[in-house]
mmCIF file of C-alpha atoms in Angstrom:
data_model
loop_
_atom_site.group_PDB
_atom_site.id
_atom_site.type_symbol
_atom_site.label_atom_id
_atom_site.label_comp_id
_atom_site.label_asym_id
_atom_site.label_seq_id
_atom_site.Cartn_x
_atom_site.Cartn_y
_atom_site.Cartn_z
ATOM 1 C CA MET B 1 4.109 0.465 -9.913
ATOM 2 C CA ILE B 2 3.681 -0.645 -6.275
ATOM 3 C CA LEU B 3 2.798 2.055 -3.751
ATOM 4 C CA GLU B 4 4.619 2.058 -0.701
ATOM 5 C CA CYS B 5 1.406 1.847 1.224
ATOM 6 C CA GLU B 6 0.322 -0.990 -0.229
ATOM 7 C CA LYS B 7 -0.208 -4.221 2.024
ATOM 8 C CA VAL B 8 2.297 -6.865 1.157
ATOM 9 C CA MET B 9 0.380 -10.311 0.745
ATOM 10 C CA LYS B 10 2.096 -12.454 2.845
ATOM 11 C CA ARG B 11 2.277 -16.518 2.447
ATOM 12 C CA PHE B 12 0.429 -18.011 4.854
ATOM 13 C CA LYS B 13 -3.632 -17.109 5.711
ATOM 14 C CA LYS B 14 -2.752 -18.311 9.516
ATOM 15 C CA ILE B 15 -0.219 -20.655 11.419
ATOM 16 C CA TYR B 16 -1.279 -22.647 14.473
ATOM 17 C CA ILE B 17 1.207 -22.649 17.404
ATOM 18 C CA GLU B 18 0.184 -25.041 20.054
ATOM 19 C CA ILE B 19 1.184 -23.070 23.106
ATOM 20 C CA THR B 20 0.817 -26.314 25.364
ATOM 21 C CA ASN B 21 -0.635 -30.118 24.336
ATOM 22 C CA ILE B 22 -1.804 -30.294 27.909
ATOM 23 C CA CYS B 23 -5.602 -30.139 28.293
ATOM 24 C CA ASN B 24 -7.928 -30.161 31.458
ATOM 25 C CA LEU B 25 -10.614 -32.134 30.041
ATOM 26 C CA ASN B 26 -10.869 -35.618 28.188
ATOM 27 C CA CYS B 27 -13.451 -35.030 25.601
ATOM 28 C CA GLU B 28 -14.139 -38.262 23.108
ATOM 29 C CA PHE B 29 -13.947 -36.151 20.096
ATOM 30 C CA CYS B 30 -10.337 -35.186 20.955
ATOM 31 C CA PRO B 31 -7.988 -37.861 21.938
ATOM 32 C CA LYS B 32 -5.434 -36.456 23.987
ATOM 33 C CA THR B 33 -1.532 -36.328 22.244
ATOM 34 C CA GLN B 34 0.672 -39.054 22.784
ATOM 35 C CA ARG B 35 3.466 -36.744 22.846
ATOM 36 C CA GLN B 36 5.405 -35.693 26.118
ATOM 37 C CA LYS B 37 3.525 -32.822 27.884
ATOM 38 C CA ALA B 38 4.907 -29.607 27.211
ATOM 39 C CA ILE B 39 4.465 -25.879 27.471
ATOM 40 C CA LEU B 40 6.298 -22.872 25.385
ATOM 41 C CA THR B 41 8.462 -20.657 27.226
ATOM 42 C CA LYS B 42 8.665 -17.043 26.607
ATOM 43 C CA GLU B 43 11.828 -17.325 24.948
ATOM 44 C CA GLU B 44 10.746 -20.316 22.831
ATOM 45 C CA PHE B 45 7.871 -18.372 21.695
ATOM 46 C CA GLN B 46 9.362 -14.999 20.821
ATOM 47 C CA HIS B 47 11.829 -17.236 18.727
ATOM 48 C CA ILE B 48 8.855 -18.507 16.775
ATOM 49 C CA MET B 49 7.055 -15.479 16.474
ATOM 50 C CA LYS B 50 10.653 -13.824 14.880
ATOM 51 C CA GLU B 51 10.817 -16.720 12.357
ATOM 52 C CA ILE B 52 7.013 -16.682 10.997
ATOM 53 C CA GLN B 53 6.557 -12.904 11.485
ATOM 54 C CA PRO B 54 7.473 -12.174 7.686
ATOM 55 C CA TYR B 55 5.099 -14.904 6.523
ATOM 56 C CA THR B 56 1.503 -14.631 8.029
ATOM 57 C CA ASP B 57 -0.488 -11.490 9.753
ATOM 58 C CA TYR B 58 -2.664 -13.754 12.181
ATOM 59 C CA VAL B 59 -1.699 -16.911 14.356
ATOM 60 C CA TYR B 60 -4.030 -19.551 15.815
ATOM 61 C CA PHE B 61 -3.416 -20.839 19.531
ATOM 62 C CA HIS B 62 -4.532 -23.898 18.715
ATOM 63 C CA VAL B 63 -3.609 -27.810 17.609
ATOM 64 C CA LYS B 64 -3.621 -30.068 20.671
ATOM 65 C CA GLY B 65 -4.103 -28.875 24.267
ATOM 66 C CA GLU B 66 -6.003 -26.065 25.867
ATOM 67 C CA PRO B 67 -4.284 -22.585 25.372
ATOM 68 C CA LEU B 68 -6.011 -20.860 28.285
ATOM 69 C CA LEU B 69 -3.914 -23.109 30.859
ATOM 70 C CA HIS B 70 -0.690 -21.574 29.592
ATOM 71 C CA PRO B 71 0.645 -19.179 33.005
ATOM 72 C CA GLU B 72 2.004 -16.571 30.540
ATOM 73 C CA LEU B 73 -1.042 -16.315 28.072
ATOM 74 C CA GLY B 74 -1.066 -12.366 28.758
ATOM 75 C CA VAL B 75 2.689 -12.122 27.708
ATOM 76 C CA PHE B 76 2.149 -13.921 24.805
ATOM 77 C CA LEU B 77 -0.732 -11.488 23.567
ATOM 78 C CA ASP B 78 1.808 -8.907 24.427
ATOM 79 C CA ILE B 79 4.350 -10.212 22.582
ATOM 80 C CA CYS B 80 2.021 -10.780 19.155
ATOM 81 C CA LYS B 81 0.947 -7.396 19.410
ATOM 82 C CA ASP B 82 4.826 -6.369 19.298
ATOM 83 C CA TYR B 83 5.162 -8.381 16.141
ATOM 84 C CA SER B 84 1.767 -7.209 14.913
ATOM 85 C CA LEU B 85 0.481 -10.606 14.605
ATOM 86 C CA LYS B 86 -3.285 -11.056 15.340
ATOM 87 C CA VAL B 87 -4.166 -14.025 17.606
ATOM 88 C CA ASN B 88 -7.204 -16.546 17.400
ATOM 89 C CA ILE B 89 -7.752 -18.808 20.832
ATOM 90 C CA THR B 90 -9.759 -21.881 20.341
ATOM 91 C CA THR B 91 -10.543 -23.006 23.627
ATOM 92 C CA ASN B 92 -12.680 -25.232 25.655
ATOM 93 C CA GLY B 93 -14.236 -22.379 27.427
ATOM 94 C CA THR B 94 -14.001 -23.966 31.314
ATOM 95 C CA LEU B 95 -11.351 -21.402 32.364
ATOM 96 C CA LEU B 96 -12.638 -17.997 30.525
ATOM 97 C CA MET B 97 -13.699 -16.556 33.501
ATOM 98 C CA LYS B 98 -10.574 -17.280 35.085
ATOM 99 C CA VAL B 99 -8.125 -15.757 32.459
ATOM 100 C CA LEU B 100 -10.328 -13.243 31.991
ATOM 101 C CA PRO B 101 -7.557 -10.623 33.383
ATOM 102 C CA GLU B 102 -4.979 -12.158 31.121
ATOM 103 C CA LEU B 103 -7.259 -11.679 27.541
ATOM 104 C CA LYS B 104 -9.036 -8.251 28.859
ATOM 105 C CA GLY B 105 -7.461 -5.013 26.780
ATOM 106 C CA LYS B 106 -5.381 -7.440 24.634
ATOM 107 C CA GLU B 107 -5.181 -5.703 21.089
ATOM 108 C CA ALA B 108 -3.384 -8.574 19.584
ATOM 109 C CA LEU B 109 -6.552 -10.542 20.402
ATOM 110 C CA ARG B 110 -8.569 -11.123 17.282
ATOM 111 C CA GLN B 111 -10.904 -13.963 18.037
ATOM 112 C CA VAL B 112 -12.441 -16.572 20.802
ATOM 113 C CA ASN B 113 -13.456 -19.794 19.390
ATOM 114 C CA ILE B 114 -15.248 -21.489 22.164
ATOM 115 C CA SER B 115 -16.039 -25.150 21.627
ATOM 116 C CA LEU B 116 -19.378 -25.590 23.209
ATOM 117 C CA HIS B 117 -19.580 -28.945 21.965
ATOM 118 C CA SER B 118 -17.351 -30.231 25.060
ATOM 119 C CA PHE B 119 -20.205 -29.044 27.163
ATOM 120 C CA GLY B 120 -17.392 -28.601 29.789
ATOM 121 C CA GLY B 121 -16.573 -31.952 29.944
ATOM 122 C CA ARG B 122 -18.412 -32.922 32.470
ATOM 123 C CA GLU B 123 -22.033 -34.266 33.018
ATOM 124 C CA GLU B 124 -22.983 -31.822 36.077
ATOM 125 C CA ASP B 125 -23.394 -27.871 36.042
ATOM 126 C CA LYS B 126 -23.409 -28.007 32.226
ATOM 127 C CA GLU B 127 -25.925 -24.451 32.566
ATOM 128 C CA ASN B 128 -23.505 -22.673 34.684
ATOM 129 C CA TYR B 129 -20.784 -23.399 32.173
ATOM 130 C CA LEU B 130 -22.440 -21.505 29.388
ATOM 131 C CA LEU B 131 -23.899 -18.607 31.469
ATOM 132 C CA ASP B 132 -19.690 -18.291 32.690
ATOM 133 C CA ILE B 133 -19.045 -18.362 29.051
ATOM 134 C CA LEU B 134 -21.548 -15.499 28.282
ATOM 135 C CA LYS B 135 -19.936 -13.343 31.283
ATOM 136 C CA ALA B 136 -16.595 -13.587 30.184
ATOM 137 C CA SER B 137 -18.163 -12.998 26.243
ATOM 138 C CA LYS B 138 -19.740 -9.905 27.371
ATOM 139 C CA GLU B 139 -16.287 -8.650 29.004
ATOM 140 C CA LEU B 140 -14.221 -9.485 25.848
ATOM 141 C CA LEU B 141 -16.664 -7.478 23.897
ATOM 142 C CA ASN B 142 -16.322 -4.573 26.068
ATOM 143 C CA THR B 143 -12.609 -4.676 26.550
ATOM 144 C CA THR B 144 -11.505 -5.712 23.201
ATOM 145 C CA LYS B 145 -11.981 -5.834 19.507
ATOM 146 C CA ALA B 146 -12.347 -9.487 19.437
ATOM 147 C CA ASN B 147 -14.826 -11.544 17.987
ATOM 148 C CA ILE B 148 -16.351 -14.269 19.799
ATOM 149 C CA SER B 149 -17.494 -17.466 17.901
ATOM 150 C CA TYR B 150 -19.491 -20.155 19.507
ATOM 151 C CA ARG B 151 -19.085 -23.703 17.756
ATOM 152 C CA PHE B 152 -21.228 -26.865 17.731
ATOM 153 C CA TRP B 153 -18.941 -29.133 15.707
ATOM 154 C CA ASN B 154 -20.764 -32.447 16.831
ATOM 155 C CA LEU B 155 -23.211 -33.510 14.402
ATOM 156 C CA SER B 156 -23.191 -36.783 13.435
ATOM 157 C CA LYS B 157 -23.717 -38.518 10.079
ATOM 158 C CA GLU B 158 -25.836 -41.382 10.877
ATOM 159 C CA ASP B 159 -25.673 -42.763 6.964
ATOM 160 C CA ASP B 160 -21.729 -43.176 7.685
ATOM 161 C CA THR B 161 -21.834 -45.847 10.319
ATOM 162 C CA ILE B 162 -23.994 -48.530 12.145
ATOM 163 C CA ILE B 163 -25.465 -46.551 15.469
ATOM 164 C CA THR B 164 -25.183 -48.943 18.683
ATOM 165 C CA GLY B 165 -27.728 -48.752 21.494
ATOM 166 C CA THR B 166 -25.015 -47.100 23.628
ATOM 167 C CA GLU B 167 -24.087 -44.729 20.907
ATOM 168 C CA HIS B 168 -27.572 -43.582 20.231
ATOM 169 C CA LYS B 169 -28.354 -43.058 23.797
ATOM 170 C CA LEU B 170 -25.014 -41.053 23.579
ATOM 171 C CA GLU B 171 -25.846 -38.913 20.164
ATOM 172 C CA SER B 172 -28.986 -38.428 22.236
ATOM 173 C CA THR B 173 -27.842 -36.623 25.271
ATOM 174 C CA ILE B 174 -25.625 -34.766 22.925
ATOM 175 C CA GLN B 175 -28.546 -33.379 20.932
ATOM 176 C CA GLU B 176 -30.267 -32.843 24.094
ATOM 177 C CA ASP B 177 -27.414 -30.684 25.497
ATOM 178 C CA THR B 178 -27.082 -28.717 22.189
ATOM 179 C CA ASP B 179 -30.757 -28.186 22.096
ATOM 180 C CA LYS B 180 -30.654 -26.845 25.523
ATOM 181 C CA TYR B 181 -27.605 -24.486 24.740
ATOM 182 C CA LEU B 182 -28.902 -23.289 21.869
ATOM 183 C CA ARG B 183 -32.036 -22.384 23.616
ATOM 184 C CA ILE B 184 -29.711 -20.342 25.864
ATOM 185 C CA LEU B 185 -28.169 -18.418 23.230
ATOM 186 C CA GLU B 186 -31.373 -17.569 21.650
ATOM 187 C CA ASN B 187 -32.758 -15.994 24.538
ATOM 188 C CA GLU B 188 -29.248 -14.406 25.383
ATOM 189 C CA TYR B 189 -29.140 -12.670 21.658
ATOM 190 C CA ALA B 190 -32.823 -12.067 21.425
ATOM 191 C CA ILE B 191 -32.954 -14.519 18.282
ATOM 192 C CA GLU B 192 -36.678 -15.188 16.526
ATOM 193 C CA GLY B 193 -36.551 -18.626 15.738
ATOM 194 C CA SER B 194 -35.039 -21.694 16.686
ATOM 195 C CA LEU B 195 -31.256 -21.618 15.886
ATOM 196 C CA ASN B 196 -31.193 -25.365 15.392
ATOM 197 C CA ASN B 197 -33.230 -24.618 11.962
ATOM 198 C CA MET B 198 -31.187 -21.803 11.217
ATOM 199 C CA VAL B 199 -27.330 -22.596 11.357
ATOM 200 C CA ALA B 200 -26.720 -25.361 8.355
ATOM 201 C CA PRO B 201 -24.002 -27.789 8.737
ATOM 202 C CA GLY B 202 -20.546 -26.155 7.802
ATOM 203 C CA ARG B 203 -22.025 -23.010 8.025
ATOM 204 C CA GLY B 204 -21.867 -19.886 10.327
ATOM 205 C CA LEU B 205 -24.798 -17.295 11.448
ATOM 206 C CA LYS B 206 -24.193 -13.744 12.903
ATOM 207 C CA LEU B 207 -26.189 -13.609 16.171
ATOM 208 C CA THR B 208 -25.349 -9.803 16.874
ATOM 209 C CA ASP B 209 -21.963 -7.633 16.442
ATOM 210 C CA ARG B 210 -18.921 -9.548 16.678
ATOM 211 C CA VAL B 211 -20.712 -12.733 17.790
ATOM 212 C CA TYR B 212 -21.262 -15.701 15.870
ATOM 213 C CA ILE B 213 -22.215 -19.318 15.796
ATOM 214 C CA SER B 214 -21.145 -22.011 13.499
ATOM 215 C CA ARG B 215 -22.294 -25.937 13.259
ATOM 216 C CA ASP B 216 -20.421 -28.855 11.773
ATOM 217 C CA TYR B 217 -20.374 -32.379 11.484
ATOM 218 C CA GLN B 218 -17.719 -34.175 14.038
ATOM 219 C CA PHE B 219 -14.429 -34.970 12.198
ATOM 220 C CA THR B 220 -12.372 -37.791 12.868
ATOM 221 C CA TRP B 221 -8.549 -37.194 13.839
ATOM 222 C CA PRO B 222 -6.439 -38.705 11.091
ATOM 223 C CA SER B 223 -4.244 -41.391 12.406
ATOM 224 C CA LEU B 224 -1.799 -44.128 10.806
ATOM 225 C CA ILE B 225 -3.794 -46.852 12.408
ATOM 226 C CA GLU B 226 -6.863 -45.717 9.958
ATOM 227 C CA GLU B 227 -8.211 -47.507 6.658
ATOM 228 C CA GLU B 228 -6.164 -45.969 3.702
ATOM 229 C CA ASP B 229 -7.611 -44.939 0.355
ATOM 230 C CA GLU B 230 -6.167 -44.131 -2.892
ATOM 231 C CA GLY B 231 -4.964 -40.403 -1.719
ATOM 232 C CA LYS B 232 -7.143 -38.255 -4.447
ATOM 233 C CA GLY B 233 -8.249 -35.034 -2.820
ATOM 234 C CA PHE B 234 -6.784 -31.829 -1.995
ATOM 235 C CA CYS B 235 -5.829 -30.096 1.172
ATOM 236 C CA TYR B 236 -4.867 -26.348 2.122
ATOM 237 C CA GLY B 237 -1.998 -27.690 4.292
ATOM 238 C CA LEU B 238 1.430 -25.924 3.819
ATOM 239 C CA ARG B 239 -0.784 -23.523 0.955
ATOM 240 C CA SER B 240 -3.078 -21.388 3.781
ATOM 241 C CA HIS B 241 -1.552 -23.017 6.978
ATOM 242 C CA LEU B 242 0.511 -25.102 8.684
ATOM 243 C CA GLY B 243 1.169 -25.726 12.524
ATOM 244 C CA ILE B 244 3.884 -25.695 15.267
ATOM 245 C CA LEU B 245 3.792 -27.908 17.936
ATOM 246 C CA SER B 246 4.587 -27.068 21.299
ATOM 247 C CA ASP B 247 8.284 -29.172 20.774
ATOM 248 C CA GLY B 248 9.143 -26.831 17.882
ATOM 249 C CA THR B 249 7.915 -29.424 15.246
ATOM 250 C CA LEU B 250 6.878 -28.057 12.232
ATOM 251 C CA ILE B 251 3.499 -29.831 10.414
ATOM 252 C CA PRO B 252 1.781 -29.449 7.251
ATOM 253 C CA CYS B 253 -1.769 -29.108 8.921
ATOM 254 C CA CYS B 254 -3.539 -28.729 12.127
ATOM 255 C CA LEU B 255 -4.492 -32.154 12.078
ATOM 256 C CA ASP B 256 -1.367 -33.705 12.327
ATOM 257 C CA GLY B 257 -1.939 -33.735 16.332
ATOM 258 C CA GLU B 258 0.971 -36.377 16.832
ATOM 259 C CA GLY B 259 3.510 -34.738 14.360
ATOM 260 C CA VAL B 260 3.429 -37.469 12.212
ATOM 261 C CA ILE B 261 4.717 -35.427 9.433
ATOM 262 C CA SER B 262 7.688 -33.818 10.979
ATOM 263 C CA LEU B 263 9.299 -31.280 8.431
ATOM 264 C CA GLY B 264 11.631 -30.102 10.892
ATOM 265 C CA ASN B 265 11.994 -28.426 14.214
ATOM 266 C CA ILE B 266 12.129 -24.248 14.136
ATOM 267 C CA TYR B 267 14.689 -24.490 17.165
ATOM 268 C CA GLU B 268 17.076 -26.149 14.764
ATOM 269 C CA GLU B 269 16.329 -24.847 11.282
ATOM 270 C CA SER B 270 14.854 -21.573 9.960
ATOM 271 C CA PHE B 271 11.384 -21.504 8.947
ATOM 272 C CA GLU B 272 12.154 -20.557 5.649
ATOM 273 C CA SER B 273 14.391 -23.469 5.010
ATOM 274 C CA ILE B 274 11.867 -26.246 6.360
ATOM 275 C CA ILE B 275 8.811 -24.830 4.222
ATOM 276 C CA ASN B 276 11.249 -25.372 1.207
ATOM 277 C CA SER B 277 12.616 -28.560 2.494
ATOM 278 C CA PRO B 278 11.990 -31.580 -0.210
ATOM 279 C CA ARG B 279 9.230 -33.033 1.993
ATOM 280 C CA ALA B 280 6.992 -29.762 2.047
ATOM 281 C CA ILE B 281 7.391 -29.373 -1.494
ATOM 282 C CA ARG B 282 6.624 -32.943 -2.465
ATOM 283 C CA ILE B 283 3.344 -32.200 -0.177
ATOM 284 C CA TYR B 284 2.713 -29.175 -1.892
ATOM 285 C CA GLU B 285 3.060 -30.267 -5.264
ATOM 286 C CA GLY B 286 1.083 -33.663 -4.590
ATOM 287 C CA PHE B 287 -2.050 -31.611 -3.772
ATOM 288 C CA SER B 288 -1.466 -29.349 -6.688
ATOM 289 C CA ASN B 289 -2.431 -32.376 -8.571
ATOM 290 C CA ARG B 290 -4.931 -33.823 -6.340
ATOM 291 C CA LYS B 291 -2.863 -36.437 -4.748
ATOM 292 C CA ALA B 292 -2.008 -37.449 -1.484
ATOM 293 C CA VAL B 293 1.970 -38.167 -0.933
ATOM 294 C CA GLU B 294 2.091 -38.820 2.828
ATOM 295 C CA GLU B 295 0.311 -41.667 4.460
ATOM 296 C CA LEU B 296 -1.236 -39.982 7.101
ATOM 297 C CA CYS B 297 -2.829 -38.081 4.746
ATOM 298 C CA ARG B 298 -4.543 -40.727 2.911
ATOM 299 C CA LYS B 299 -5.339 -41.879 5.950
ATOM 300 C CA CYS B 300 -7.712 -38.170 6.317
ATOM 301 C CA GLY B 301 -11.176 -37.782 5.326
ATOM 302 C CA TYR B 302 -10.777 -33.938 5.641
ATOM 303 C CA ARG B 303 -9.581 -33.404 2.550
ATOM 304 C CA LYS B 304 -12.504 -34.779 0.806
ATOM 305 C CA LYS B 305 -14.125 -31.926 1.769
ATOM 306 C CA PHE B 306 -12.580 -29.962 -1.046
ATOM 307 C CA GLY B 307 -13.018 -32.120 -3.748
ATOM 308 C CA VAL B 308 -11.341 -35.156 -5.699
#
């Protein structure tokens, strides 16, 4: 017997929504999209929310682009509240102080992930960039129920590649900047010990109530020009999550930043018909058998994190 108050389990843990593919930075680890620049309109966003609401409780404003650039960010958060959807935002943080009025008090806001490994995308004023983020974080903690997550996803696996002199210098600079940021966080949150030693790759740590830090290795966005392997492995794409690009294209996971694996367009077909399309089913069943059926998936190393 199912009680009326029992929460219905929805198919997807999260759905990525690219509210814009435009970014204000040009980071080496995140190549700019070759797609036409786009910003979701309020009408398009409402259509997407109506389509996906029966399938998830969480949306992530993230694929490519900087979501804080969207001129109707606050309106979008209000729409998500109307559809009982919680929102995670992934940002480089450079605009966080500027858009605080759009974020403060928003009930739909669940978490703000700040990619500190972008270092503000500039050589100068890197310390003030972090200090501004810390100020904005305090405001969000005081005015919303959102979590704050500081990300340093810039660790390198030196064993995987030959490090040239130039690359070694760049990595040394990144490490120096990361060390400086970690020391600032240690002081801000009264951490006893070195965060450099406390946070293992692929893991996170709670700094204080609703504030977290995570570290991980830098990953390479999959591309058709990369070398293809035998295709063994597993992916949670179309299983726990999928993505919708700013032109309405559905993609099986958030790493298909160019929409290579287009499953359909949410403005032309229903969400339900797209996720049950033959191509989507082939991808899902392929990974059920630990096999990548799409060329792009066979050129993506991320699936190997889940074993072969």
